[in-house]
Structures are given as structure tokens and as C-alpha cells.
């Protein structure tokens, strides 16, 4: 009997894992992973696949749970055993649906939630006489009530299964049935953990919500943008992590353990930008995605960072976005986005470099004009550029060299700096161009422009003379907060843009109210214009693309903050 029971559970698992709905949609040219109502909403899912295909897929999923339990019922009747086997068969079918063998789907199995499999399980448990009507109908009634009141499918499912587990626990059923009901609840809670996090963060879909999707409306577009925490304090911005803060403060949890957990988490939807509307009347919706890696992880484990960026691009596509932007240190992973785009060619990926350069190009003349207006002699001034091995910083050096007496180029690779400096010397024979790897040389400069990719501050009070103006393009900031104590120093944040329409954000992006980094603004502009070929990838930034974003930003109503 034990052998037959185990054989039946294996059969139930395999039945549950059969990709019937996936195959049905595949025959119609649809990908079930990209047509998931838990990400897109029921309306958008129906719009994409059609009512007939959606209904057929739903019935096939329900049939899997129903068939697995009926098979268990037949064995129960043949051996005169108890109904516990039916509950365990239902659990096996559900687990098979949630965790199918990769041989059936390949490397990317659909991430179904299995509600219809559960419906088939409960129906069969009652029809076959395994469980009473009140045991099988109560969880469905609880599900319907919670869904009707709150609109959250994930919460309704978990509370329905909680009711089932509680009823089975107090019933005269044997321990295997009680254990099976509990495992059903725990399995659903684990599968819905991301949805529960979205509920806490206020980003989860409710049944009936008007969910944006690429191509759905002519006057609305959808983008996604990848962010990450800059410090431990950023973890606590979202409610799904905020509960850990007092535990860390009391020493119950260590910061190291929080970081370790964060490194294991796949990308998630943590926020959304609201209220962006171009001067042409087009609404731009933008989801904020995050894999909570701190800056040092990008330096210490670039392979993990690249893997998470690729997963973020896939999530963005599943959420219905058409453009995926890489922000802050995400912008430098995977060969500055090239590997991410190669791994997920179905969505446009950009690192935002072109418009970032464009905002700097637009801001520098104003900064130089303000500098001169305060009685400073620009023609005799010494300027320094930090991070001059990079594309953005070299662009700054190229812009300011014709207007100042001397430019000090600071970087890590002196040989590369010299090659770049020779290019500037040929174009600007009257400007003295020097190179250095020593930050102490910054004390000679009256103007400092910095744009590094270092996760930590690189400029400190000992590097700066009183009265120096510093244009900080680094994200996180290159300038340590202590530099503000140096008399007369003025620190100007760079690459900050205000989108049109009065934007609000559910997450503090650290750029001020209604403002975003230029790399995010580039993501929004590509999405609004449909000019996907303008994306920024790799180390090279085309001048024509820089000019395009500057022109389109002005046309659409984006403003550079200076």
C-alpha cells in the first residue's frame, strides 16, 4: 500500500507539472510567462490571448488538480484507505504546477500561481467524497469574500488556504491530511511572497485595476527602471523590509545577515512614478524595480550584479514594459548593459549614458556663466575633472577645455589618461592639459567636475581649497558630505532632471521632489518617442544620440535642474 501511495503521489506531481495551458497558448503564438494575470491584470491578459484561449488554459489547469485527486480516490476505494491520500495527491499536483521539471519548459518555466489547480483539487475532493462540502467550500467562500473586499488575488488565496488548513486541523482527519493542508498553505505563501511584498509596498494590482501595458493605448506608455539602495537606510524605505529596522537597531539581526538575505533576492517591483505627462499629452508610467544590492556588491561580485540585471530585464518585460533602464551602478554591469540586452533581446535596455552626457553638456555653460558672474576670471581658472578615464567625465573635459587656462585630468589609469589628454591638447593648444592619479592635485583647482563610478566618496576636505565650486555627477555622490564644511565651497549635483507633469514617486530617489537622474529620464524619453534605436549601451556614446535626447527632452517638457 505504501508503494502504491508513493507511486500515486509521483503520478499526481507529474500530472500537475504538465504544461497543458502553456502548450495551448504556445500553439497560438503566445508565451504564458508573458501573459500572466498576476503581473498584467486579467483584462490585459484577455486582451493579449483572447477569451477562448484563456478559458481553455484555465480549464486545463483545473483538470490537472481534478485528475490527480480522482486517481487518489480510485486507489482509496480499491484499498479501503482514508481520505488523507486525496489531500496529499492534491498537494502533489499543486507542487508539480508550481515547480515543474525544467525538461518540460526549458530554462524559463512559467511562474504560475496555481489557483485553478487548487479549484480542481477542491472540486474533486468533494465530488469523490473524500472531504465534506463544508471543508472544500469554505476556503472558496473565504477566497471570494477577501477578493471582493480587497481585490488582491494573492491575499485571497492565502487566506482561503489558511481557512482550509485550520478546518482540517480541527477535523477528525489523520495527521497526513493535516500536514498536507498545512503544506498547501506554506507552498502558496512562498509562491505569493513577491505579491505580498507588493501589497505592503502599495504596488500590487487589484482585481479590475486599469493596468498599463506596452501597446495598449496611444496616449500612454510604460517603462521600467532598475534602482538599488545606496545605504542600509534605503532598505527601510519599503514596508516589506522596514520591519527589520528595529531588529537591526536592537542587535537581534546583524547588518551582515540583512545584506546576505538581500543578495539572495531576485528583482522585485518596489515602486512607481506617477503624474508624468509630456507637453504633447502622452502619459508615461514607470515601474521602479530593485534587487537590493548595496554599491560594494557591484564591485565585489560583478557576476551576481549582471545576473540580477538580466532578471530585472525579464521582470520588466513580464510586467508589460517596453523599455528597461539601468540606474546608478546597474548602468555599468554587464559591459554597461550590452550583456543584459543580449540576454533579453525582446525588451529595449539602456544605461542612460547619452542623456546623462547631454544634461551635463547643457548644464556646464550655465555653471561657467555663474562662476564668471561672481567675479571669477574664467580665462585664468584651473579646472579639474575626476574620473576622466570615463566617457562622461572625458566629455566634460572636452567641453570646458576651450574656456579655462588649465585642466587637470584625474583618473586611475595614467596611460589611458595621457591618450585622452593628447586628444584634448591637439584640439585646445592654448589650454594646459595635465594628468594625474593623485587626488591631492585637486587643491590647485577652482572648479572641480567629478563623474566616477566609485561606490564610495572619493573627494574629501583635504582635497579641496576654500571657495572651490564642485559639480558632482557621481551616483552615489563622489563628494563626501564633510566637504561642505570647507569655507566657500559650493557643491552642485549634476545629471538631475525634472520630468513634465508634476511627477511623484513612492520611493525616495534622492534627487529632490519631482526630480530624477538623467539616466532614468533617458528611459522615459525613449519610451515616449518610440526611438528605441537611440538606447545607450556599452562604453561609447554617439554625439547624434546626445543631441537627440537634449532636443527631445526640451520638446517633451523635461527640464535640467541646475
CSV table of C-alpha atoms in Angstrom, one decimal, residues 81-456:
chain,number,residue,atom,x,y,z
A,81,UNK,CA,-7.9,3.6,2.9
A,82,UNK,CA,-8.7,7.0,4.3
A,83,UNK,CA,-9.2,10.3,2.5
A,84,UNK,CA,-5.8,11.6,3.6
A,85,UNK,CA,-4.3,10.3,0.3
A,86,UNK,CA,-6.6,12.6,-1.7
A,87,UNK,CA,-5.3,15.7,0.2
A,88,UNK,CA,-1.7,14.6,-0.4
A,89,UNK,CA,-2.4,14.0,-4.1
A,90,UNK,CA,-3.9,17.5,-4.3
A,91,UNK,CA,-0.7,18.9,-2.7
A,92,UNK,CA,1.5,16.9,-5.1
A,93,UNK,CA,-0.4,18.2,-8.1
A,94,UNK,CA,-0.1,21.8,-6.8
A,95,UNK,CA,3.6,21.4,-6.2
A,96,UNK,CA,4.0,20.0,-9.6
A,97,UNK,CA,2.3,23.0,-11.2
A,98,UNK,CA,4.5,25.4,-9.1
A,99,UNK,CA,7.8,23.6,-9.7
A,100,UNK,CA,7.6,21.7,-13.0
A,101,UNK,CA,10.7,19.8,-14.3
A,102,UNK,CA,12.7,22.1,-16.5
A,103,UNK,CA,12.7,19.4,-19.2
A,104,UNK,CA,9.1,20.4,-19.9
A,105,UNK,CA,9.7,24.1,-20.3
A,106,UNK,CA,13.4,24.7,-20.7
A,107,UNK,CA,15.4,27.2,-18.7
A,108,UNK,CA,12.5,29.6,-18.2
A,109,UNK,CA,9.4,27.8,-16.8
A,110,UNK,CA,6.3,29.9,-16.4
A,111,UNK,CA,5.8,31.1,-12.8
A,112,UNK,CA,2.1,30.2,-12.4
A,113,UNK,CA,0.3,30.6,-9.1
A,114,UNK,CA,-1.9,27.5,-9.4
A,115,UNK,CA,-5.3,28.9,-8.2
A,116,UNK,CA,-7.2,26.9,-10.9
A,117,UNK,CA,-5.3,23.8,-10.0
A,118,UNK,CA,-6.5,24.3,-6.4
A,119,UNK,CA,-10.0,24.8,-7.6
A,120,UNK,CA,-9.8,21.4,-9.4
A,121,UNK,CA,-8.4,19.8,-6.2
A,122,UNK,CA,-11.2,21.1,-4.0
A,123,UNK,CA,-13.9,20.1,-6.6
A,124,UNK,CA,-12.5,16.6,-6.8
A,125,UNK,CA,-12.1,16.2,-3.1
A,126,UNK,CA,-15.8,16.9,-2.7
A,127,UNK,CA,-17.1,15.1,-5.8
A,128,UNK,CA,-15.2,11.9,-5.0
A,129,UNK,CA,-16.5,12.0,-1.4
A,130,UNK,CA,-13.0,12.4,0.1
A,131,UNK,CA,-13.9,15.5,2.1
A,132,UNK,CA,-17.2,17.1,3.2
A,133,UNK,CA,-18.8,20.0,1.4
A,134,UNK,CA,-18.0,22.4,4.3
A,135,UNK,CA,-14.3,21.5,4.2
A,136,UNK,CA,-14.0,22.1,0.5
A,137,UNK,CA,-16.5,25.0,0.0
A,138,UNK,CA,-15.4,27.2,3.0
A,139,UNK,CA,-11.9,28.1,1.5
A,140,UNK,CA,-13.5,29.0,-1.8
A,141,UNK,CA,-16.1,31.2,0.1
A,142,UNK,CA,-13.3,32.9,2.1
A,143,UNK,CA,-11.3,33.4,-1.2
A,144,UNK,CA,-14.3,35.1,-2.9
A,145,UNK,CA,-15.1,37.3,0.1
A,146,UNK,CA,-11.5,38.5,0.6
A,147,UNK,CA,-11.1,39.1,-3.2
A,148,UNK,CA,-14.4,41.0,-3.3
A,149,UNK,CA,-13.5,43.2,-0.3
A,150,UNK,CA,-9.8,43.8,-1.0
A,151,UNK,CA,-9.3,42.9,-4.7
A,152,UNK,CA,-6.0,41.1,-4.0
A,153,UNK,CA,-5.9,37.6,-5.6
A,154,UNK,CA,-2.7,36.6,-3.7
A,155,UNK,CA,-4.1,37.6,-0.3
A,156,UNK,CA,-7.4,35.9,-1.0
A,157,UNK,CA,-5.7,32.7,-2.0
A,158,UNK,CA,-3.5,32.5,1.1
A,159,UNK,CA,-6.4,33.3,3.5
A,160,UNK,CA,-8.6,30.7,1.7
A,161,UNK,CA,-5.9,28.1,2.2
A,162,UNK,CA,-5.4,29.3,5.8
A,163,UNK,CA,-9.1,28.6,6.4
A,164,UNK,CA,-8.7,25.1,4.8
A,165,UNK,CA,-5.7,24.3,7.0
A,166,UNK,CA,-7.5,25.4,10.1
A,167,UNK,CA,-10.6,23.4,9.3
A,168,UNK,CA,-8.6,20.3,8.6
A,169,UNK,CA,-6.6,20.8,11.8
A,170,UNK,CA,-9.7,20.6,13.9
A,171,UNK,CA,-11.3,17.8,11.9
A,172,UNK,CA,-11.0,14.1,12.7
A,173,UNK,CA,-8.8,13.5,9.7
A,174,UNK,CA,-5.4,11.9,10.3
A,175,UNK,CA,-2.1,13.6,10.6
A,176,UNK,CA,-1.1,13.2,6.9
A,177,UNK,CA,-4.2,15.2,5.8
A,178,UNK,CA,-3.4,17.9,8.4
A,179,UNK,CA,0.2,18.1,7.2
A,180,UNK,CA,-0.9,18.2,3.6
A,181,UNK,CA,-3.3,21.1,4.2
A,182,UNK,CA,-0.5,23.0,6.1
A,183,UNK,CA,2.0,22.4,3.2
A,184,UNK,CA,-0.6,23.7,0.7
A,185,UNK,CA,-0.8,26.9,2.7
A,186,UNK,CA,3.0,27.3,3.1
A,187,UNK,CA,3.6,26.5,-0.6
A,188,UNK,CA,1.1,29.2,-1.7
A,189,UNK,CA,2.6,31.7,0.8
A,190,UNK,CA,6.1,31.1,-0.7
A,191,UNK,CA,4.9,31.4,-4.3
A,192,UNK,CA,3.0,34.6,-3.5
A,193,UNK,CA,5.8,36.2,-1.4
A,194,UNK,CA,6.5,38.8,-4.0
A,195,UNK,CA,2.9,39.7,-4.4
A,196,UNK,CA,2.6,40.0,-0.6
A,197,UNK,CA,5.6,42.3,-0.7
A,198,UNK,CA,3.9,44.4,-3.3
A,199,UNK,CA,0.8,44.6,-1.2
A,200,UNK,CA,2.9,46.0,1.7
A,201,UNK,CA,4.6,48.5,-0.7
A,202,UNK,CA,1.3,49.5,-2.3
A,203,UNK,CA,2.3,48.4,-5.8
A,204,UNK,CA,0.2,45.2,-6.1
A,205,UNK,CA,-2.6,45.0,-8.7
A,206,UNK,CA,-6.2,44.8,-7.5
A,207,UNK,CA,-8.7,42.9,-9.5
A,208,UNK,CA,-10.2,45.3,-12.0
A,209,UNK,CA,-7.3,47.9,-12.0
A,210,UNK,CA,-6.5,49.6,-15.2
A,211,UNK,CA,-3.0,48.2,-15.7
A,212,UNK,CA,-0.7,49.9,-18.2
A,213,UNK,CA,0.9,47.7,-20.9
A,214,UNK,CA,3.1,48.4,-24.0
A,215,UNK,CA,0.9,49.0,-27.0
A,216,UNK,CA,-2.4,49.1,-25.0
A,217,UNK,CA,-3.1,52.9,-25.5
A,218,UNK,CA,-1.8,55.5,-27.9
A,219,UNK,CA,-1.6,58.2,-25.2
A,220,UNK,CA,0.1,56.1,-22.5
A,221,UNK,CA,3.4,54.2,-22.4
A,222,UNK,CA,5.1,52.1,-19.8
A,223,UNK,CA,8.8,51.9,-18.8
A,224,UNK,CA,10.7,50.1,-16.1
A,225,UNK,CA,13.8,51.3,-14.3
A,226,UNK,CA,16.3,49.4,-12.1
A,227,UNK,CA,17.4,51.0,-8.8
A,228,UNK,CA,19.3,49.8,-5.7
A,229,UNK,CA,19.8,51.0,-2.2
A,230,UNK,CA,22.8,53.3,-1.6
A,231,UNK,CA,23.0,52.7,2.1
A,232,UNK,CA,21.3,50.5,4.7
A,233,UNK,CA,18.8,53.2,5.4
A,234,UNK,CA,17.4,52.8,1.9
A,235,UNK,CA,16.4,49.2,2.8
A,236,UNK,CA,13.8,50.6,5.2
A,237,UNK,CA,12.0,52.7,2.6
A,238,UNK,CA,9.8,49.8,1.5
A,239,UNK,CA,7.4,48.3,4.0
A,240,UNK,CA,8.5,44.7,3.1
A,241,UNK,CA,11.9,45.4,4.7
A,242,UNK,CA,11.0,48.2,7.2
A,243,UNK,CA,10.1,45.6,9.9
A,244,UNK,CA,13.7,44.5,10.1
A,245,UNK,CA,15.0,48.0,11.1
A,246,UNK,CA,14.1,47.8,14.8
A,247,UNK,CA,15.6,44.3,14.9
A,248,UNK,CA,18.8,45.6,13.5
A,249,UNK,CA,18.9,48.5,15.9
A,250,UNK,CA,18.3,46.2,18.8
A,251,UNK,CA,21.0,43.8,17.6
A,252,UNK,CA,18.6,40.9,17.0
A,253,UNK,CA,19.6,40.9,13.3
A,254,UNK,CA,23.0,41.9,12.1
A,255,UNK,CA,23.6,44.2,9.1
A,256,UNK,CA,25.7,41.4,7.6
A,257,UNK,CA,22.7,39.0,7.7
A,258,UNK,CA,20.4,41.5,6.1
A,259,UNK,CA,22.9,42.1,3.3
A,260,UNK,CA,23.2,38.3,2.9
A,261,UNK,CA,19.5,37.9,2.5
A,262,UNK,CA,19.3,40.9,0.2
A,263,UNK,CA,21.9,39.4,-2.1
A,264,UNK,CA,19.8,36.3,-2.5
A,265,UNK,CA,16.6,38.1,-3.6
A,266,UNK,CA,15.6,38.3,-7.2
A,267,UNK,CA,14.5,41.7,-8.6
A,268,UNK,CA,11.1,43.0,-7.4
A,269,UNK,CA,8.7,45.8,-8.1
A,270,UNK,CA,9.1,48.3,-5.3
A,271,UNK,CA,7.5,51.5,-6.6
A,272,UNK,CA,6.1,53.5,-9.4
A,273,UNK,CA,6.4,57.1,-10.8
A,274,UNK,CA,3.1,58.9,-11.2
A,275,UNK,CA,2.0,62.0,-12.9
A,276,UNK,CA,4.4,62.2,-15.8
A,277,UNK,CA,2.7,63.8,-18.8
A,278,UNK,CA,4.6,65.2,-21.8
A,279,UNK,CA,3.8,68.6,-23.4
A,280,UNK,CA,2.2,66.6,-26.2
A,281,UNK,CA,-0.2,65.0,-23.7
A,282,UNK,CA,1.3,61.5,-23.5
A,283,UNK,CA,1.3,59.8,-20.1
A,284,UNK,CA,4.5,58.0,-19.1
A,285,UNK,CA,4.1,55.3,-16.4
A,286,UNK,CA,7.3,53.9,-14.9
A,287,UNK,CA,7.8,50.9,-12.6
A,288,UNK,CA,10.7,51.0,-10.2
A,289,UNK,CA,12.4,47.6,-9.9
A,290,UNK,CA,15.1,46.7,-7.4
A,291,UNK,CA,17.4,43.9,-6.4
A,292,UNK,CA,18.6,45.3,-3.1
A,293,UNK,CA,22.3,45.1,-3.7
A,294,UNK,CA,24.5,47.8,-2.0
A,295,UNK,CA,27.2,49.6,-4.0
A,296,UNK,CA,30.0,47.5,-2.8
A,297,UNK,CA,28.4,44.3,-4.2
A,298,UNK,CA,28.7,45.7,-7.7
A,299,UNK,CA,32.5,46.0,-7.1
A,300,UNK,CA,33.0,42.7,-5.3
A,301,UNK,CA,30.6,40.4,-7.2
A,302,UNK,CA,30.0,41.8,-10.7
A,303,UNK,CA,28.7,38.4,-11.9
A,304,UNK,CA,25.9,38.5,-9.4
A,305,UNK,CA,25.1,42.1,-10.3
A,306,UNK,CA,24.9,41.2,-14.0
A,307,UNK,CA,22.7,38.2,-13.3
A,308,UNK,CA,20.3,40.3,-11.3
A,309,UNK,CA,20.2,43.0,-14.0
A,310,UNK,CA,19.2,40.3,-16.6
A,311,UNK,CA,16.5,39.0,-14.2
A,312,UNK,CA,15.3,42.6,-13.8
A,313,UNK,CA,15.0,43.0,-17.6
A,314,UNK,CA,12.9,39.8,-17.8
A,315,UNK,CA,10.7,41.0,-15.0
A,316,UNK,CA,10.2,44.4,-16.8
A,317,UNK,CA,9.1,42.5,-19.9
A,318,UNK,CA,6.7,40.3,-17.9
A,319,UNK,CA,5.2,43.5,-16.3
A,320,UNK,CA,4.4,44.8,-19.8
A,321,UNK,CA,7.1,47.5,-20.1
A,322,UNK,CA,8.8,48.3,-23.4
A,323,UNK,CA,12.0,49.9,-22.2
A,324,UNK,CA,14.2,48.9,-19.3
A,325,UNK,CA,16.6,51.4,-17.8
A,326,UNK,CA,19.7,50.7,-15.7
A,327,UNK,CA,20.3,53.2,-12.9
A,328,UNK,CA,23.2,54.1,-10.7
A,329,UNK,CA,25.6,51.1,-10.5
A,330,UNK,CA,23.3,48.9,-12.6
A,331,UNK,CA,24.4,51.1,-15.6
A,332,UNK,CA,27.9,49.7,-15.5
A,333,UNK,CA,27.2,46.0,-15.1
A,334,UNK,CA,27.4,43.5,-18.0
A,335,UNK,CA,29.6,45.7,-20.2
A,336,UNK,CA,27.4,48.7,-19.4
A,337,UNK,CA,24.3,46.9,-20.4
A,338,UNK,CA,25.4,45.1,-23.5
A,339,UNK,CA,25.3,41.7,-21.9
A,340,UNK,CA,21.8,42.4,-20.4
A,341,UNK,CA,20.4,43.4,-23.8
A,342,UNK,CA,22.0,40.3,-25.4
A,343,UNK,CA,20.3,38.1,-22.7
A,344,UNK,CA,16.9,39.7,-23.1
A,345,UNK,CA,16.6,41.0,-26.7
A,346,UNK,CA,12.8,41.2,-26.5
A,347,UNK,CA,12.9,44.5,-24.5
A,348,UNK,CA,15.0,47.7,-25.1
A,349,UNK,CA,17.7,48.1,-22.5
A,350,UNK,CA,19.5,51.4,-21.9
A,351,UNK,CA,22.2,52.6,-19.4
A,352,UNK,CA,21.2,56.2,-19.9
A,353,UNK,CA,24.6,57.5,-20.8
A,354,UNK,CA,23.7,59.6,-23.8
A,355,UNK,CA,21.2,61.9,-22.0
A,356,UNK,CA,23.4,62.0,-18.9
A,357,UNK,CA,26.1,63.4,-21.1
A,358,UNK,CA,23.5,65.7,-22.7
A,359,UNK,CA,22.4,67.1,-19.3
A,360,UNK,CA,26.0,67.8,-18.4
A,361,UNK,CA,26.6,69.5,-21.7
A,362,UNK,CA,23.5,71.6,-21.1
A,363,UNK,CA,24.4,72.5,-17.5
A,364,UNK,CA,28.1,73.3,-17.9
A,365,UNK,CA,27.6,76.6,-19.8
A,366,UNK,CA,25.3,77.8,-17.0
A,367,UNK,CA,27.7,76.8,-14.3
A,368,UNK,CA,30.6,78.5,-16.0
A,369,UNK,CA,28.5,81.6,-16.5
A,370,UNK,CA,27.5,81.7,-12.8
A,371,UNK,CA,31.2,81.2,-11.9
A,372,UNK,CA,32.2,84.2,-14.1
A,373,UNK,CA,29.3,86.3,-12.9
A,374,UNK,CA,30.7,86.2,-9.3
A,375,UNK,CA,33.8,88.0,-10.4
A,376,UNK,CA,36.0,84.9,-11.1
A,377,UNK,CA,38.3,85.1,-14.1
A,378,UNK,CA,37.3,82.0,-16.1
A,379,UNK,CA,40.0,82.5,-18.7
A,380,UNK,CA,42.7,82.2,-15.9
A,381,UNK,CA,40.9,79.5,-14.0
A,382,UNK,CA,42.2,76.0,-13.3
A,383,UNK,CA,39.6,73.2,-13.6
A,384,UNK,CA,39.9,69.6,-12.6
A,385,UNK,CA,38.0,66.6,-14.0
A,386,UNK,CA,37.7,63.5,-11.8
A,387,UNK,CA,37.1,60.1,-13.4
A,388,UNK,CA,38.5,61.3,-16.7
A,389,UNK,CA,39.0,57.8,-17.9
A,390,UNK,CA,35.3,57.5,-18.2
A,391,UNK,CA,33.1,58.6,-21.2
A,392,UNK,CA,31.1,61.2,-19.2
A,393,UNK,CA,34.0,62.8,-17.5
A,394,UNK,CA,36.0,63.0,-20.7
A,395,UNK,CA,33.1,64.7,-22.3
A,396,UNK,CA,33.2,67.3,-19.5
A,397,UNK,CA,36.9,67.9,-20.1
A,398,UNK,CA,36.3,68.3,-23.8
A,399,UNK,CA,33.6,70.9,-23.1
A,400,UNK,CA,35.5,73.0,-20.6
A,401,UNK,CA,39.0,73.0,-22.1
A,402,UNK,CA,38.3,75.8,-24.6
A,403,UNK,CA,37.2,78.2,-21.8
A,404,UNK,CA,39.8,77.7,-19.0
A,405,UNK,CA,43.6,78.2,-18.7
A,406,UNK,CA,44.3,74.7,-17.3
A,407,UNK,CA,42.6,71.3,-17.0
A,408,UNK,CA,43.8,68.6,-14.5
A,409,UNK,CA,42.5,65.2,-15.6
A,410,UNK,CA,42.3,62.8,-12.6
A,411,UNK,CA,41.9,59.0,-13.1
A,412,UNK,CA,43.2,55.6,-12.2
A,413,UNK,CA,44.9,54.6,-15.5
A,414,UNK,CA,47.6,57.2,-16.3
A,415,UNK,CA,48.4,55.7,-19.7
A,416,UNK,CA,44.8,56.0,-20.8
A,417,UNK,CA,44.6,59.5,-19.3
A,418,UNK,CA,47.6,60.6,-21.4
A,419,UNK,CA,46.0,59.3,-24.6
A,420,UNK,CA,42.8,61.2,-23.8
A,421,UNK,CA,44.8,64.3,-22.8
A,422,UNK,CA,46.7,64.2,-26.2
A,423,UNK,CA,43.4,64.4,-27.9
A,424,UNK,CA,42.4,67.5,-26.0
A,425,UNK,CA,45.8,69.1,-26.4
A,426,UNK,CA,45.5,68.9,-30.2
A,427,UNK,CA,42.1,70.5,-30.1
A,428,UNK,CA,42.9,73.1,-27.5
A,429,UNK,CA,46.6,74.3,-27.9
A,430,UNK,CA,46.1,77.3,-25.6
A,431,UNK,CA,44.9,75.2,-22.7
A,432,UNK,CA,47.3,73.4,-20.4
A,433,UNK,CA,46.3,69.8,-20.0
A,434,UNK,CA,47.9,67.7,-17.2
A,435,UNK,CA,47.1,64.2,-16.0
A,436,UNK,CA,47.3,62.7,-12.5
A,437,UNK,CA,46.2,59.9,-10.3
A,438,UNK,CA,46.7,61.9,-7.1
A,439,UNK,CA,43.6,63.5,-5.6
A,440,UNK,CA,45.8,65.9,-3.7
A,441,UNK,CA,46.3,67.8,-7.1
A,442,UNK,CA,42.6,68.9,-6.8
A,443,UNK,CA,43.7,71.6,-4.3
A,444,UNK,CA,45.0,73.6,-7.3
A,445,UNK,CA,41.6,73.7,-8.9
A,446,UNK,CA,38.9,76.4,-8.5
A,447,UNK,CA,36.4,74.3,-10.5
A,448,UNK,CA,36.0,70.5,-10.0
A,449,UNK,CA,33.9,68.3,-12.2
A,450,UNK,CA,33.6,64.7,-11.0
A,451,UNK,CA,31.9,61.7,-12.6
A,452,UNK,CA,33.2,58.4,-11.3
A,453,UNK,CA,31.6,55.0,-10.9
A,454,UNK,CA,33.1,54.5,-7.4
A,455,UNK,CA,30.7,53.2,-4.8
A,456,UNK,CA,32.3,55.4,-2.1
